[in-house]
CSV table of C-alpha atoms and ligand atoms in Angstrom, one decimal:
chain,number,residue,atom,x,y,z
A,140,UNK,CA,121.2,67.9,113.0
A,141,UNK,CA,121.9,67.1,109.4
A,142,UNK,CA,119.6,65.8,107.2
A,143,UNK,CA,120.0,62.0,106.5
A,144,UNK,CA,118.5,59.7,104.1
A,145,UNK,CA,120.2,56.7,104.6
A,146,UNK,CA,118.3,53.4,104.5
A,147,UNK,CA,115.4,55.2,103.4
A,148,UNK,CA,112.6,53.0,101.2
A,149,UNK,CA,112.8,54.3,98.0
A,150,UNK,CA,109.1,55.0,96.9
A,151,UNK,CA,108.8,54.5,93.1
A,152,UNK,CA,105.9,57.8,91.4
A,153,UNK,CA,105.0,57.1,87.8
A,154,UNK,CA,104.3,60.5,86.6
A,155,UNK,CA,103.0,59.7,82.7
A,156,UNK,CA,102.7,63.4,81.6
A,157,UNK,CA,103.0,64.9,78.2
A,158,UNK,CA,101.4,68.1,77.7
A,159,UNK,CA,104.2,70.3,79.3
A,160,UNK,CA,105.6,70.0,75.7
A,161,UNK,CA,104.3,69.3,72.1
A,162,UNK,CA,105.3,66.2,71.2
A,163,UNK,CA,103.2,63.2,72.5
A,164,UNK,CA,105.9,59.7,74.4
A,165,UNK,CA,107.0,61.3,77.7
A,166,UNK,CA,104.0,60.0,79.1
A,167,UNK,CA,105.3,56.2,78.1
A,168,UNK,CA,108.4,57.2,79.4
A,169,UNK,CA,107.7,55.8,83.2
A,170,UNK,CA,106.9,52.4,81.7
A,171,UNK,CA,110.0,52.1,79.4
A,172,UNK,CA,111.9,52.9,82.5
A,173,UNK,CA,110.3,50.2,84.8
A,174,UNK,CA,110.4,47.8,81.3
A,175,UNK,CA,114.5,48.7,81.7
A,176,UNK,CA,114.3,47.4,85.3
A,177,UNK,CA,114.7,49.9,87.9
A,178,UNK,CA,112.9,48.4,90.8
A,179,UNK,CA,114.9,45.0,90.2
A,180,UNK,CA,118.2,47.5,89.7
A,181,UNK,CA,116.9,49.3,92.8
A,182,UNK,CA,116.9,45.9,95.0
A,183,UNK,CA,119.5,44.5,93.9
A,184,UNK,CA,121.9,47.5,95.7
A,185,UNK,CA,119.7,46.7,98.7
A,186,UNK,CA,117.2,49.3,98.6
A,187,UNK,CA,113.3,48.7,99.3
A,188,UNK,CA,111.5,49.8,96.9
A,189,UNK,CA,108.0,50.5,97.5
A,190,UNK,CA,106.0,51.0,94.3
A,191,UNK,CA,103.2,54.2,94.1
A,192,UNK,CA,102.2,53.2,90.8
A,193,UNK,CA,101.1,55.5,88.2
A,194,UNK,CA,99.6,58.9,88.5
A,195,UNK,CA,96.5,59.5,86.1
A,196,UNK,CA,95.3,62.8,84.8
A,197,UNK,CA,92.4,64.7,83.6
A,198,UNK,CA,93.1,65.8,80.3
A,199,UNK,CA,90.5,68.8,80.4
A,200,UNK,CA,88.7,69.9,77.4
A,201,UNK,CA,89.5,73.1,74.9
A,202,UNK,CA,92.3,73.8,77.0
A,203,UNK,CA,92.7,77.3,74.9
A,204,UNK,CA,95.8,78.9,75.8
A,205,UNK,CA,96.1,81.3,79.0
A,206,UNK,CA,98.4,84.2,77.2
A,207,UNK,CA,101.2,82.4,75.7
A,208,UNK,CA,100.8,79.0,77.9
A,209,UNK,CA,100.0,76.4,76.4
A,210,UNK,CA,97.7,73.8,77.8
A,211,UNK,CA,97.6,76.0,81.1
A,212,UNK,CA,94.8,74.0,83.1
A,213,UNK,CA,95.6,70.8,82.3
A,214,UNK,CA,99.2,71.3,83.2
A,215,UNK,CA,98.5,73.2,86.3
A,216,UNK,CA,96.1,70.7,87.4
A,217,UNK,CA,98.6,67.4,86.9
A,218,UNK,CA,100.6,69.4,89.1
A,219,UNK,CA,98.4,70.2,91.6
A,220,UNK,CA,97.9,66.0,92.0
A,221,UNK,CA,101.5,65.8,91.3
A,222,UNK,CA,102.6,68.3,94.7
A,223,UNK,CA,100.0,66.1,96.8
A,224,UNK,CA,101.3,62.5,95.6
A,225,UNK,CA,105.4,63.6,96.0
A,226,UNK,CA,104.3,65.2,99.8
A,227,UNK,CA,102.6,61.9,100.7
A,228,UNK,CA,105.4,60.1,100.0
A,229,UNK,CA,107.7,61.9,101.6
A,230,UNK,CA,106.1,62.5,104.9
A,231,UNK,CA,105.9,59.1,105.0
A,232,UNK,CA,109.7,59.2,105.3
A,233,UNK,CA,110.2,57.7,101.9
A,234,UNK,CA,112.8,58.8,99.4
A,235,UNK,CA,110.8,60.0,96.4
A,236,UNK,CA,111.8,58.6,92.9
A,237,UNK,CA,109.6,60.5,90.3
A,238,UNK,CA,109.4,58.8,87.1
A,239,UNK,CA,108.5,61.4,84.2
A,240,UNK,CA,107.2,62.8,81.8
A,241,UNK,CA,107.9,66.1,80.8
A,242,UNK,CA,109.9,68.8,83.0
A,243,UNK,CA,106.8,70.5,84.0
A,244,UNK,CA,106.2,67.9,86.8
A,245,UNK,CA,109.1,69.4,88.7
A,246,UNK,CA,106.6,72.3,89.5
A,247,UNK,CA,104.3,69.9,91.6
A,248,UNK,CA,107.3,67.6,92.7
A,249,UNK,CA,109.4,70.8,94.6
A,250,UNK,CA,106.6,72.0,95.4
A,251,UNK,CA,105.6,68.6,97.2
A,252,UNK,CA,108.6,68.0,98.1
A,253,UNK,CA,109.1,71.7,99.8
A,254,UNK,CA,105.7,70.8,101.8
A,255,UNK,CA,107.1,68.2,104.3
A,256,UNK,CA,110.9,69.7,103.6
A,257,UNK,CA,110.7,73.1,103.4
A,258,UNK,CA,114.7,73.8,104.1
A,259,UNK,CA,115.4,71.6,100.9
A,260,UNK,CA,117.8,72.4,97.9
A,261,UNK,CA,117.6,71.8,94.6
A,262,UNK,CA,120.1,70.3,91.9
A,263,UNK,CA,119.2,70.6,88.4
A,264,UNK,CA,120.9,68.7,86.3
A,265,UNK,CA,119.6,69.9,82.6
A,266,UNK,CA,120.9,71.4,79.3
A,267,UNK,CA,118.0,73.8,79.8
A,268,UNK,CA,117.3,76.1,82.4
A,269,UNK,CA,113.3,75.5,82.3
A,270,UNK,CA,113.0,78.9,84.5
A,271,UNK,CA,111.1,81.3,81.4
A,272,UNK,CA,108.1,83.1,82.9
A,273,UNK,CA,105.0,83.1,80.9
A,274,UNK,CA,106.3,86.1,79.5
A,275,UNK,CA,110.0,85.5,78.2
A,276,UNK,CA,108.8,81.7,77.4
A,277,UNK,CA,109.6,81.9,73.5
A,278,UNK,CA,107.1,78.7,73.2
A,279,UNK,CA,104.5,78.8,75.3
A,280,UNK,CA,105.7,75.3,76.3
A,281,UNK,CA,104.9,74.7,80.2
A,282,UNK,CA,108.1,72.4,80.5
A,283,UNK,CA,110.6,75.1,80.1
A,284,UNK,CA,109.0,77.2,82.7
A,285,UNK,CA,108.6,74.9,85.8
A,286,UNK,CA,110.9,76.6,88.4
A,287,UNK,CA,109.4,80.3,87.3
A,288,UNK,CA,106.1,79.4,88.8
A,289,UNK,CA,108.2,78.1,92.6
A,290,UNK,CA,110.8,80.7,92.9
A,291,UNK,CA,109.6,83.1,95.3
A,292,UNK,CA,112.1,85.8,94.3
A,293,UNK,CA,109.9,86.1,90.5
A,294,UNK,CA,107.2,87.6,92.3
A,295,UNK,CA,106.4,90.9,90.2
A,296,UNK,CA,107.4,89.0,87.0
A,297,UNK,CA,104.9,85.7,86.9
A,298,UNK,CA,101.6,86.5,86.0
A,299,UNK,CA,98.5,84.8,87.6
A,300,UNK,CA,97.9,81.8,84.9
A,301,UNK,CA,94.7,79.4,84.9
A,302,UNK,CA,94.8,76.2,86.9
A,303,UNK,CA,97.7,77.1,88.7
A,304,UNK,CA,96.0,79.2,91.5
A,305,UNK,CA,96.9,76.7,94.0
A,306,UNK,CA,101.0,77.4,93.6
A,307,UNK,CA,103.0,78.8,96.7
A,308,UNK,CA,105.8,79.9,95.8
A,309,UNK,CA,108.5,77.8,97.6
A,310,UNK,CA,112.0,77.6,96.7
A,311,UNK,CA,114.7,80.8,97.0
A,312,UNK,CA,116.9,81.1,94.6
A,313,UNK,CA,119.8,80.7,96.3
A,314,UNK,CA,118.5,77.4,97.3
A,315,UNK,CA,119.1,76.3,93.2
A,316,UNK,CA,122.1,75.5,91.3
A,317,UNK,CA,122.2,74.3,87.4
A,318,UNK,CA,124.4,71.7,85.9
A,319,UNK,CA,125.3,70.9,82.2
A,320,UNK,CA,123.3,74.2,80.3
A,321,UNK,CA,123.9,74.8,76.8
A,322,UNK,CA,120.6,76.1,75.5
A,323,UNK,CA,119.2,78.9,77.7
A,324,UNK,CA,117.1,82.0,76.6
A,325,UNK,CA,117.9,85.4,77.4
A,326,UNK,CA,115.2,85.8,79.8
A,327,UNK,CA,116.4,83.2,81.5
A,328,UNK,CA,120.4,84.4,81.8
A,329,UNK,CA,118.7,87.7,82.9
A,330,UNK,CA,116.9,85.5,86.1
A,331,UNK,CA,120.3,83.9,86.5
A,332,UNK,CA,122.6,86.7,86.6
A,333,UNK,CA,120.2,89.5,88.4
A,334,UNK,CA,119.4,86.6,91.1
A,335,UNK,CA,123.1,85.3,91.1
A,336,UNK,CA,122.1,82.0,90.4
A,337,UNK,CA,124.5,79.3,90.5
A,338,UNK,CA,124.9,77.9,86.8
A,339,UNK,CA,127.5,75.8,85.5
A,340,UNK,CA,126.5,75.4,81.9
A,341,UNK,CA,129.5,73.3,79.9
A,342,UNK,CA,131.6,75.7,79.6
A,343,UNK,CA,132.1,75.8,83.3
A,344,UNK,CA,132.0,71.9,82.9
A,345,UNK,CA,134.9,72.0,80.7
A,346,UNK,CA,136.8,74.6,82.2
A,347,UNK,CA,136.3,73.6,86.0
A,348,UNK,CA,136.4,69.6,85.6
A,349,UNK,CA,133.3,68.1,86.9
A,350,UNK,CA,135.0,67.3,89.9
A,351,UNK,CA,135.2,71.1,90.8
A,352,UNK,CA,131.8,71.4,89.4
A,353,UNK,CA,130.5,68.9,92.3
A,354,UNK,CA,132.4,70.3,95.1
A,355,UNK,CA,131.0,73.8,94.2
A,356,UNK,CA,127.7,73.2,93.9
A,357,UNK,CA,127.2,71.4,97.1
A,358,UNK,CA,129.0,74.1,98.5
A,359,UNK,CA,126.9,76.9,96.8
A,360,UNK,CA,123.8,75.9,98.0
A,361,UNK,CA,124.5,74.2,101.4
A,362,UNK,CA,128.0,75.2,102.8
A,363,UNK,CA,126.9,73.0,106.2
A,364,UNK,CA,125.7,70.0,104.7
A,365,UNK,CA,123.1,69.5,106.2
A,366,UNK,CA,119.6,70.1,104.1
A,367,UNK,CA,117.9,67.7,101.9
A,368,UNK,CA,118.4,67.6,98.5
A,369,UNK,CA,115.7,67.0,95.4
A,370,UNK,CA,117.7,66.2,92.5
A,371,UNK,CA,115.7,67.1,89.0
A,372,UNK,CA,117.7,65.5,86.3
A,373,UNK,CA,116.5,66.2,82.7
A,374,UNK,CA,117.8,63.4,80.4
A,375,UNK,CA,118.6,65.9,78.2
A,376,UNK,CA,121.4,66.9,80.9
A,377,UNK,CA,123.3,64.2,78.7
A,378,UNK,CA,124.9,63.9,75.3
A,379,UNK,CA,122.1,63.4,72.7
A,380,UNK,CA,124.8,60.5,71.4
A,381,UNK,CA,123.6,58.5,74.7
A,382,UNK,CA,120.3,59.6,75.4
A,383,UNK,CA,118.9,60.0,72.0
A,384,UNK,CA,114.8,59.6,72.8
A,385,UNK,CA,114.2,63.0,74.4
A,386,UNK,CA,112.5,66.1,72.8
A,387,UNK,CA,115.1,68.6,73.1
A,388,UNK,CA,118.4,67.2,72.3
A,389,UNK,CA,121.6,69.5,72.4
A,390,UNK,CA,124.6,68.2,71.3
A,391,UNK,CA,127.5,69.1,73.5
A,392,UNK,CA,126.1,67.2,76.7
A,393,UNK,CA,127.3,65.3,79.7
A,394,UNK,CA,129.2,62.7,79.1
A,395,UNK,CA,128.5,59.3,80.7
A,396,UNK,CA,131.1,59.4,82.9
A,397,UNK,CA,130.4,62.9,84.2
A,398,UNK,CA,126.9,62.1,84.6
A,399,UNK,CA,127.7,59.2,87.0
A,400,UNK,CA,130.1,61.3,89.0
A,401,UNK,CA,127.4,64.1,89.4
A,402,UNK,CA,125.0,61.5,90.7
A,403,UNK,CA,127.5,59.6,92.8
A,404,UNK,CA,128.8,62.9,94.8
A,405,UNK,CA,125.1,63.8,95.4
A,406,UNK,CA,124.8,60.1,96.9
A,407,UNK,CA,127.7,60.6,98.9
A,408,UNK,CA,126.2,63.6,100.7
A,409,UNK,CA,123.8,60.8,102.2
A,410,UNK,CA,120.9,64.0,101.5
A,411,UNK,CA,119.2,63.1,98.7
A,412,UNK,CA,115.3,63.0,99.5
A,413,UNK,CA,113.8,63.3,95.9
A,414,UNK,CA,114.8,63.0,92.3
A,415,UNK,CA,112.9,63.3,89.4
A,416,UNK,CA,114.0,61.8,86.3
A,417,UNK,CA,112.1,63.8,83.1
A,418,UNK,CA,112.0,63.9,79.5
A,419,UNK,CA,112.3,60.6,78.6
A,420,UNK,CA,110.2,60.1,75.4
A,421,UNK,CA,110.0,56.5,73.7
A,422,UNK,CA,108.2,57.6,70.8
A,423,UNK,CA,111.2,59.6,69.5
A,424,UNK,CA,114.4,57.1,68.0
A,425,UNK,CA,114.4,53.9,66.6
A,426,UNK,CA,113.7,50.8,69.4
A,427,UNK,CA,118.0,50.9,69.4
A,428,UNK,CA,118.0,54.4,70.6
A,429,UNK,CA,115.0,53.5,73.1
A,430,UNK,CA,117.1,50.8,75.1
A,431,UNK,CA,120.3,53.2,74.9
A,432,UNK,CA,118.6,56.2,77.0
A,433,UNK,CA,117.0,54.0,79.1
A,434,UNK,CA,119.7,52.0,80.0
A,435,UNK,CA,122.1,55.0,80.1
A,436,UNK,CA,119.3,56.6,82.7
A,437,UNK,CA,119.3,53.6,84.8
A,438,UNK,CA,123.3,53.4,84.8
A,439,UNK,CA,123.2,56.7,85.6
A,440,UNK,CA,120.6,56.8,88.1
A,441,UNK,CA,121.7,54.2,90.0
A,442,UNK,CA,124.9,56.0,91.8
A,443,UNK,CA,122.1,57.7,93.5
A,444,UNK,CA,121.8,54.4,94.9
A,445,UNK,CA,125.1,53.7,95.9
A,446,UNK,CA,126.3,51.8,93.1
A,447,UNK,CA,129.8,51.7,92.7
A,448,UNK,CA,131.9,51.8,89.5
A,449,UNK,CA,134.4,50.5,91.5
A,450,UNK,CA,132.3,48.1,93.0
A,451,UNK,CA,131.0,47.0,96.3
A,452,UNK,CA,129.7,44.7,98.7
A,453,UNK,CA,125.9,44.4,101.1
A,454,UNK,CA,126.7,45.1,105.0
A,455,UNK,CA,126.1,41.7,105.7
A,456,UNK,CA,127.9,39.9,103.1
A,457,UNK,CA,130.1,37.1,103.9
A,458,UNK,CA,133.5,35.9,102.5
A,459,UNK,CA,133.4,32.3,101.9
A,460,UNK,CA,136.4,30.8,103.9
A,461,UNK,CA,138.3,27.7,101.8
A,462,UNK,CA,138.8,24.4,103.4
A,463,UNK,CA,141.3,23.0,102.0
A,464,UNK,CA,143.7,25.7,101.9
A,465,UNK,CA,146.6,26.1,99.4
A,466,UNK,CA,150.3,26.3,100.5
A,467,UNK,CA,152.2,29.3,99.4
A,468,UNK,CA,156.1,29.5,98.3
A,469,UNK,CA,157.7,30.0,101.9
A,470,UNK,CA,159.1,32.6,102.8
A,471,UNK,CA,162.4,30.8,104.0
A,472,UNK,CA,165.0,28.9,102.0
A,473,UNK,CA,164.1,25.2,102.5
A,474,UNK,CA,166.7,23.7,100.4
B,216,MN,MN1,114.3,70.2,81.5
């Protein structure tokens, strides 16, 4: 039986989370994306929306770094709440929209996600490849490191950090593909090409088309269509000139269009089951560049909901019929 999500609620996570990364605004960033509209987007395509709220967090106290990680128990911890919130909401058969904060929420949302859904797949649509161990990390920054701590086949190169006892890992790497990297380390092209990763940075991008790009990425990681999908879209993913106010910009990104087209293949599949939307940070730009990546998000996001850009029409719409009706130019000669 494939795995459908059609006419599934769509149940709205705030995850305000900042210390996967230096820089303090990611945690504003699911305000500024509800302030943009996205449950009145959302509704307006005819989806339910059921709003979760926010998450809060303990911010714990001389959080001294575990090795090179930074801000190890505090981050591990968020995720910890972060893995219980996502798998709540999706055993309760609701489509799980995580609004982010930083990248290193994916951790706990896979991870919840993987709980209830355990034959899921993963898109990740970023220009990073967020998949340093605590070892290669050349930061220390927990948000380019999510997937190392869920990917069971970097056992033997994670070490044990502090506060994040509690992860299983829970995703194979052949369950993963990457779209739109431009900025990966080398540790991280090592994981990719001794696991055979699927990654279509944008070179692939440019050489395949993004229509090829779709088609073989789907196919990559689920050649029977049939297992739910957790997209994790970075909004990095696309061209800093459209979504300025993120942390680690990379020029060269996904254009607009190509963005929508990645987001309205996966919502053709009828599979998608969770998507996080990260890296959204309000405190970085001007308010100009603010409402741009927001509203670029939203337009984006919202082909995950079915919105058309050649447009479309509710099941139960009606065509008004004319009463008075005009008379056409007839066919046949009447003089
Ligand atoms: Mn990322």
């Amino acid at each position: 039986m494939p795995f459908i999500t059609e006419n599934k609620k769509v149940g709205l996570l705030g995850i305000p989370f900042s210390k996967g990364q230096p820089r303090g605004g990611t945690e504003q960033g699911p305000q500024a994306i509800r302030e943009a509209g996205i449950v009145e987007k959302l509704e307006q395509l005819g989806t339910q929306v059921c709003d979760h709220g926010d998450l809060t967090f303990d911010y714990i106290e001389n959080d001294t770094p575990d090795g090179n990680v930074k801000n190890p128990r505090t981050v591990g911890h968020a995720n910890k709440k972060i893995s219980k919130a996502v798998s709540d909401i999706i055993y309760n058969g609701q489509l799980c929209l995580n609004l982010g904060g930083d990248h290193s929420m994916a951790m706990g949302t896979i991870h919840g996600h993987a709980q209830v859904e355990p034959d899921l797949v993963v898109v990740w649509v970023d220009a990073h490849a967020d998949i340093n161990t605590p070892l290669t990390s050349p930061s220390g920054n927990i948000h380019g490191m999510p997937l190392s701590f869920i990917v069971k086949e970097l056992d033997g190169y994670v070490p044990t950090v502090k506060g994040f006892e509690w992860v299983k890992p829970c995703l194979s790497v052949k369950d993963l593909v990457y779209i739109g990297l431009r900025d990966v380390d080398p540790g991280e092209r090592w994981i990719i090409e001794k696991f055979g990763i699927k990654a279509f940075s944008m070179q692939e991008v440019d050489k395949l088309g993004i229509r090829e790009v779709m088609e073989q990425a789907l196919k990559a990681i689920d050649p029977s269509g049939t297992r739910p999908i957790h997209l994790s879209f970075d909004v990095d993913a696309l061209d800093p000139t459209i979504t300025p106010s993120t942390g680690t910009p990379v020029h060269g990104g996904l254009s607009f269009r190509e963005g929508q087209y990645i987001m309205e293949e996966l919502a053709n599949t009828g599979r998608l089951n969770c998507i996080d939307v990260a890296e959204v940070n309000p405190s970085l730009g001007n308010k100009e560049e603010n409402t741009l990546t927001t509203e670029t998000t939203l337009e984006v996001l919202n082909k995950c909901f079915g919105q058309k850009r050649g447009g479309g029409f509710p099941s139960n719409y009606v065509m008004p019929r004319a009463e008075k009706t005009r008379t056409s130019c007839s066919s046949t000669k009447s003089h």
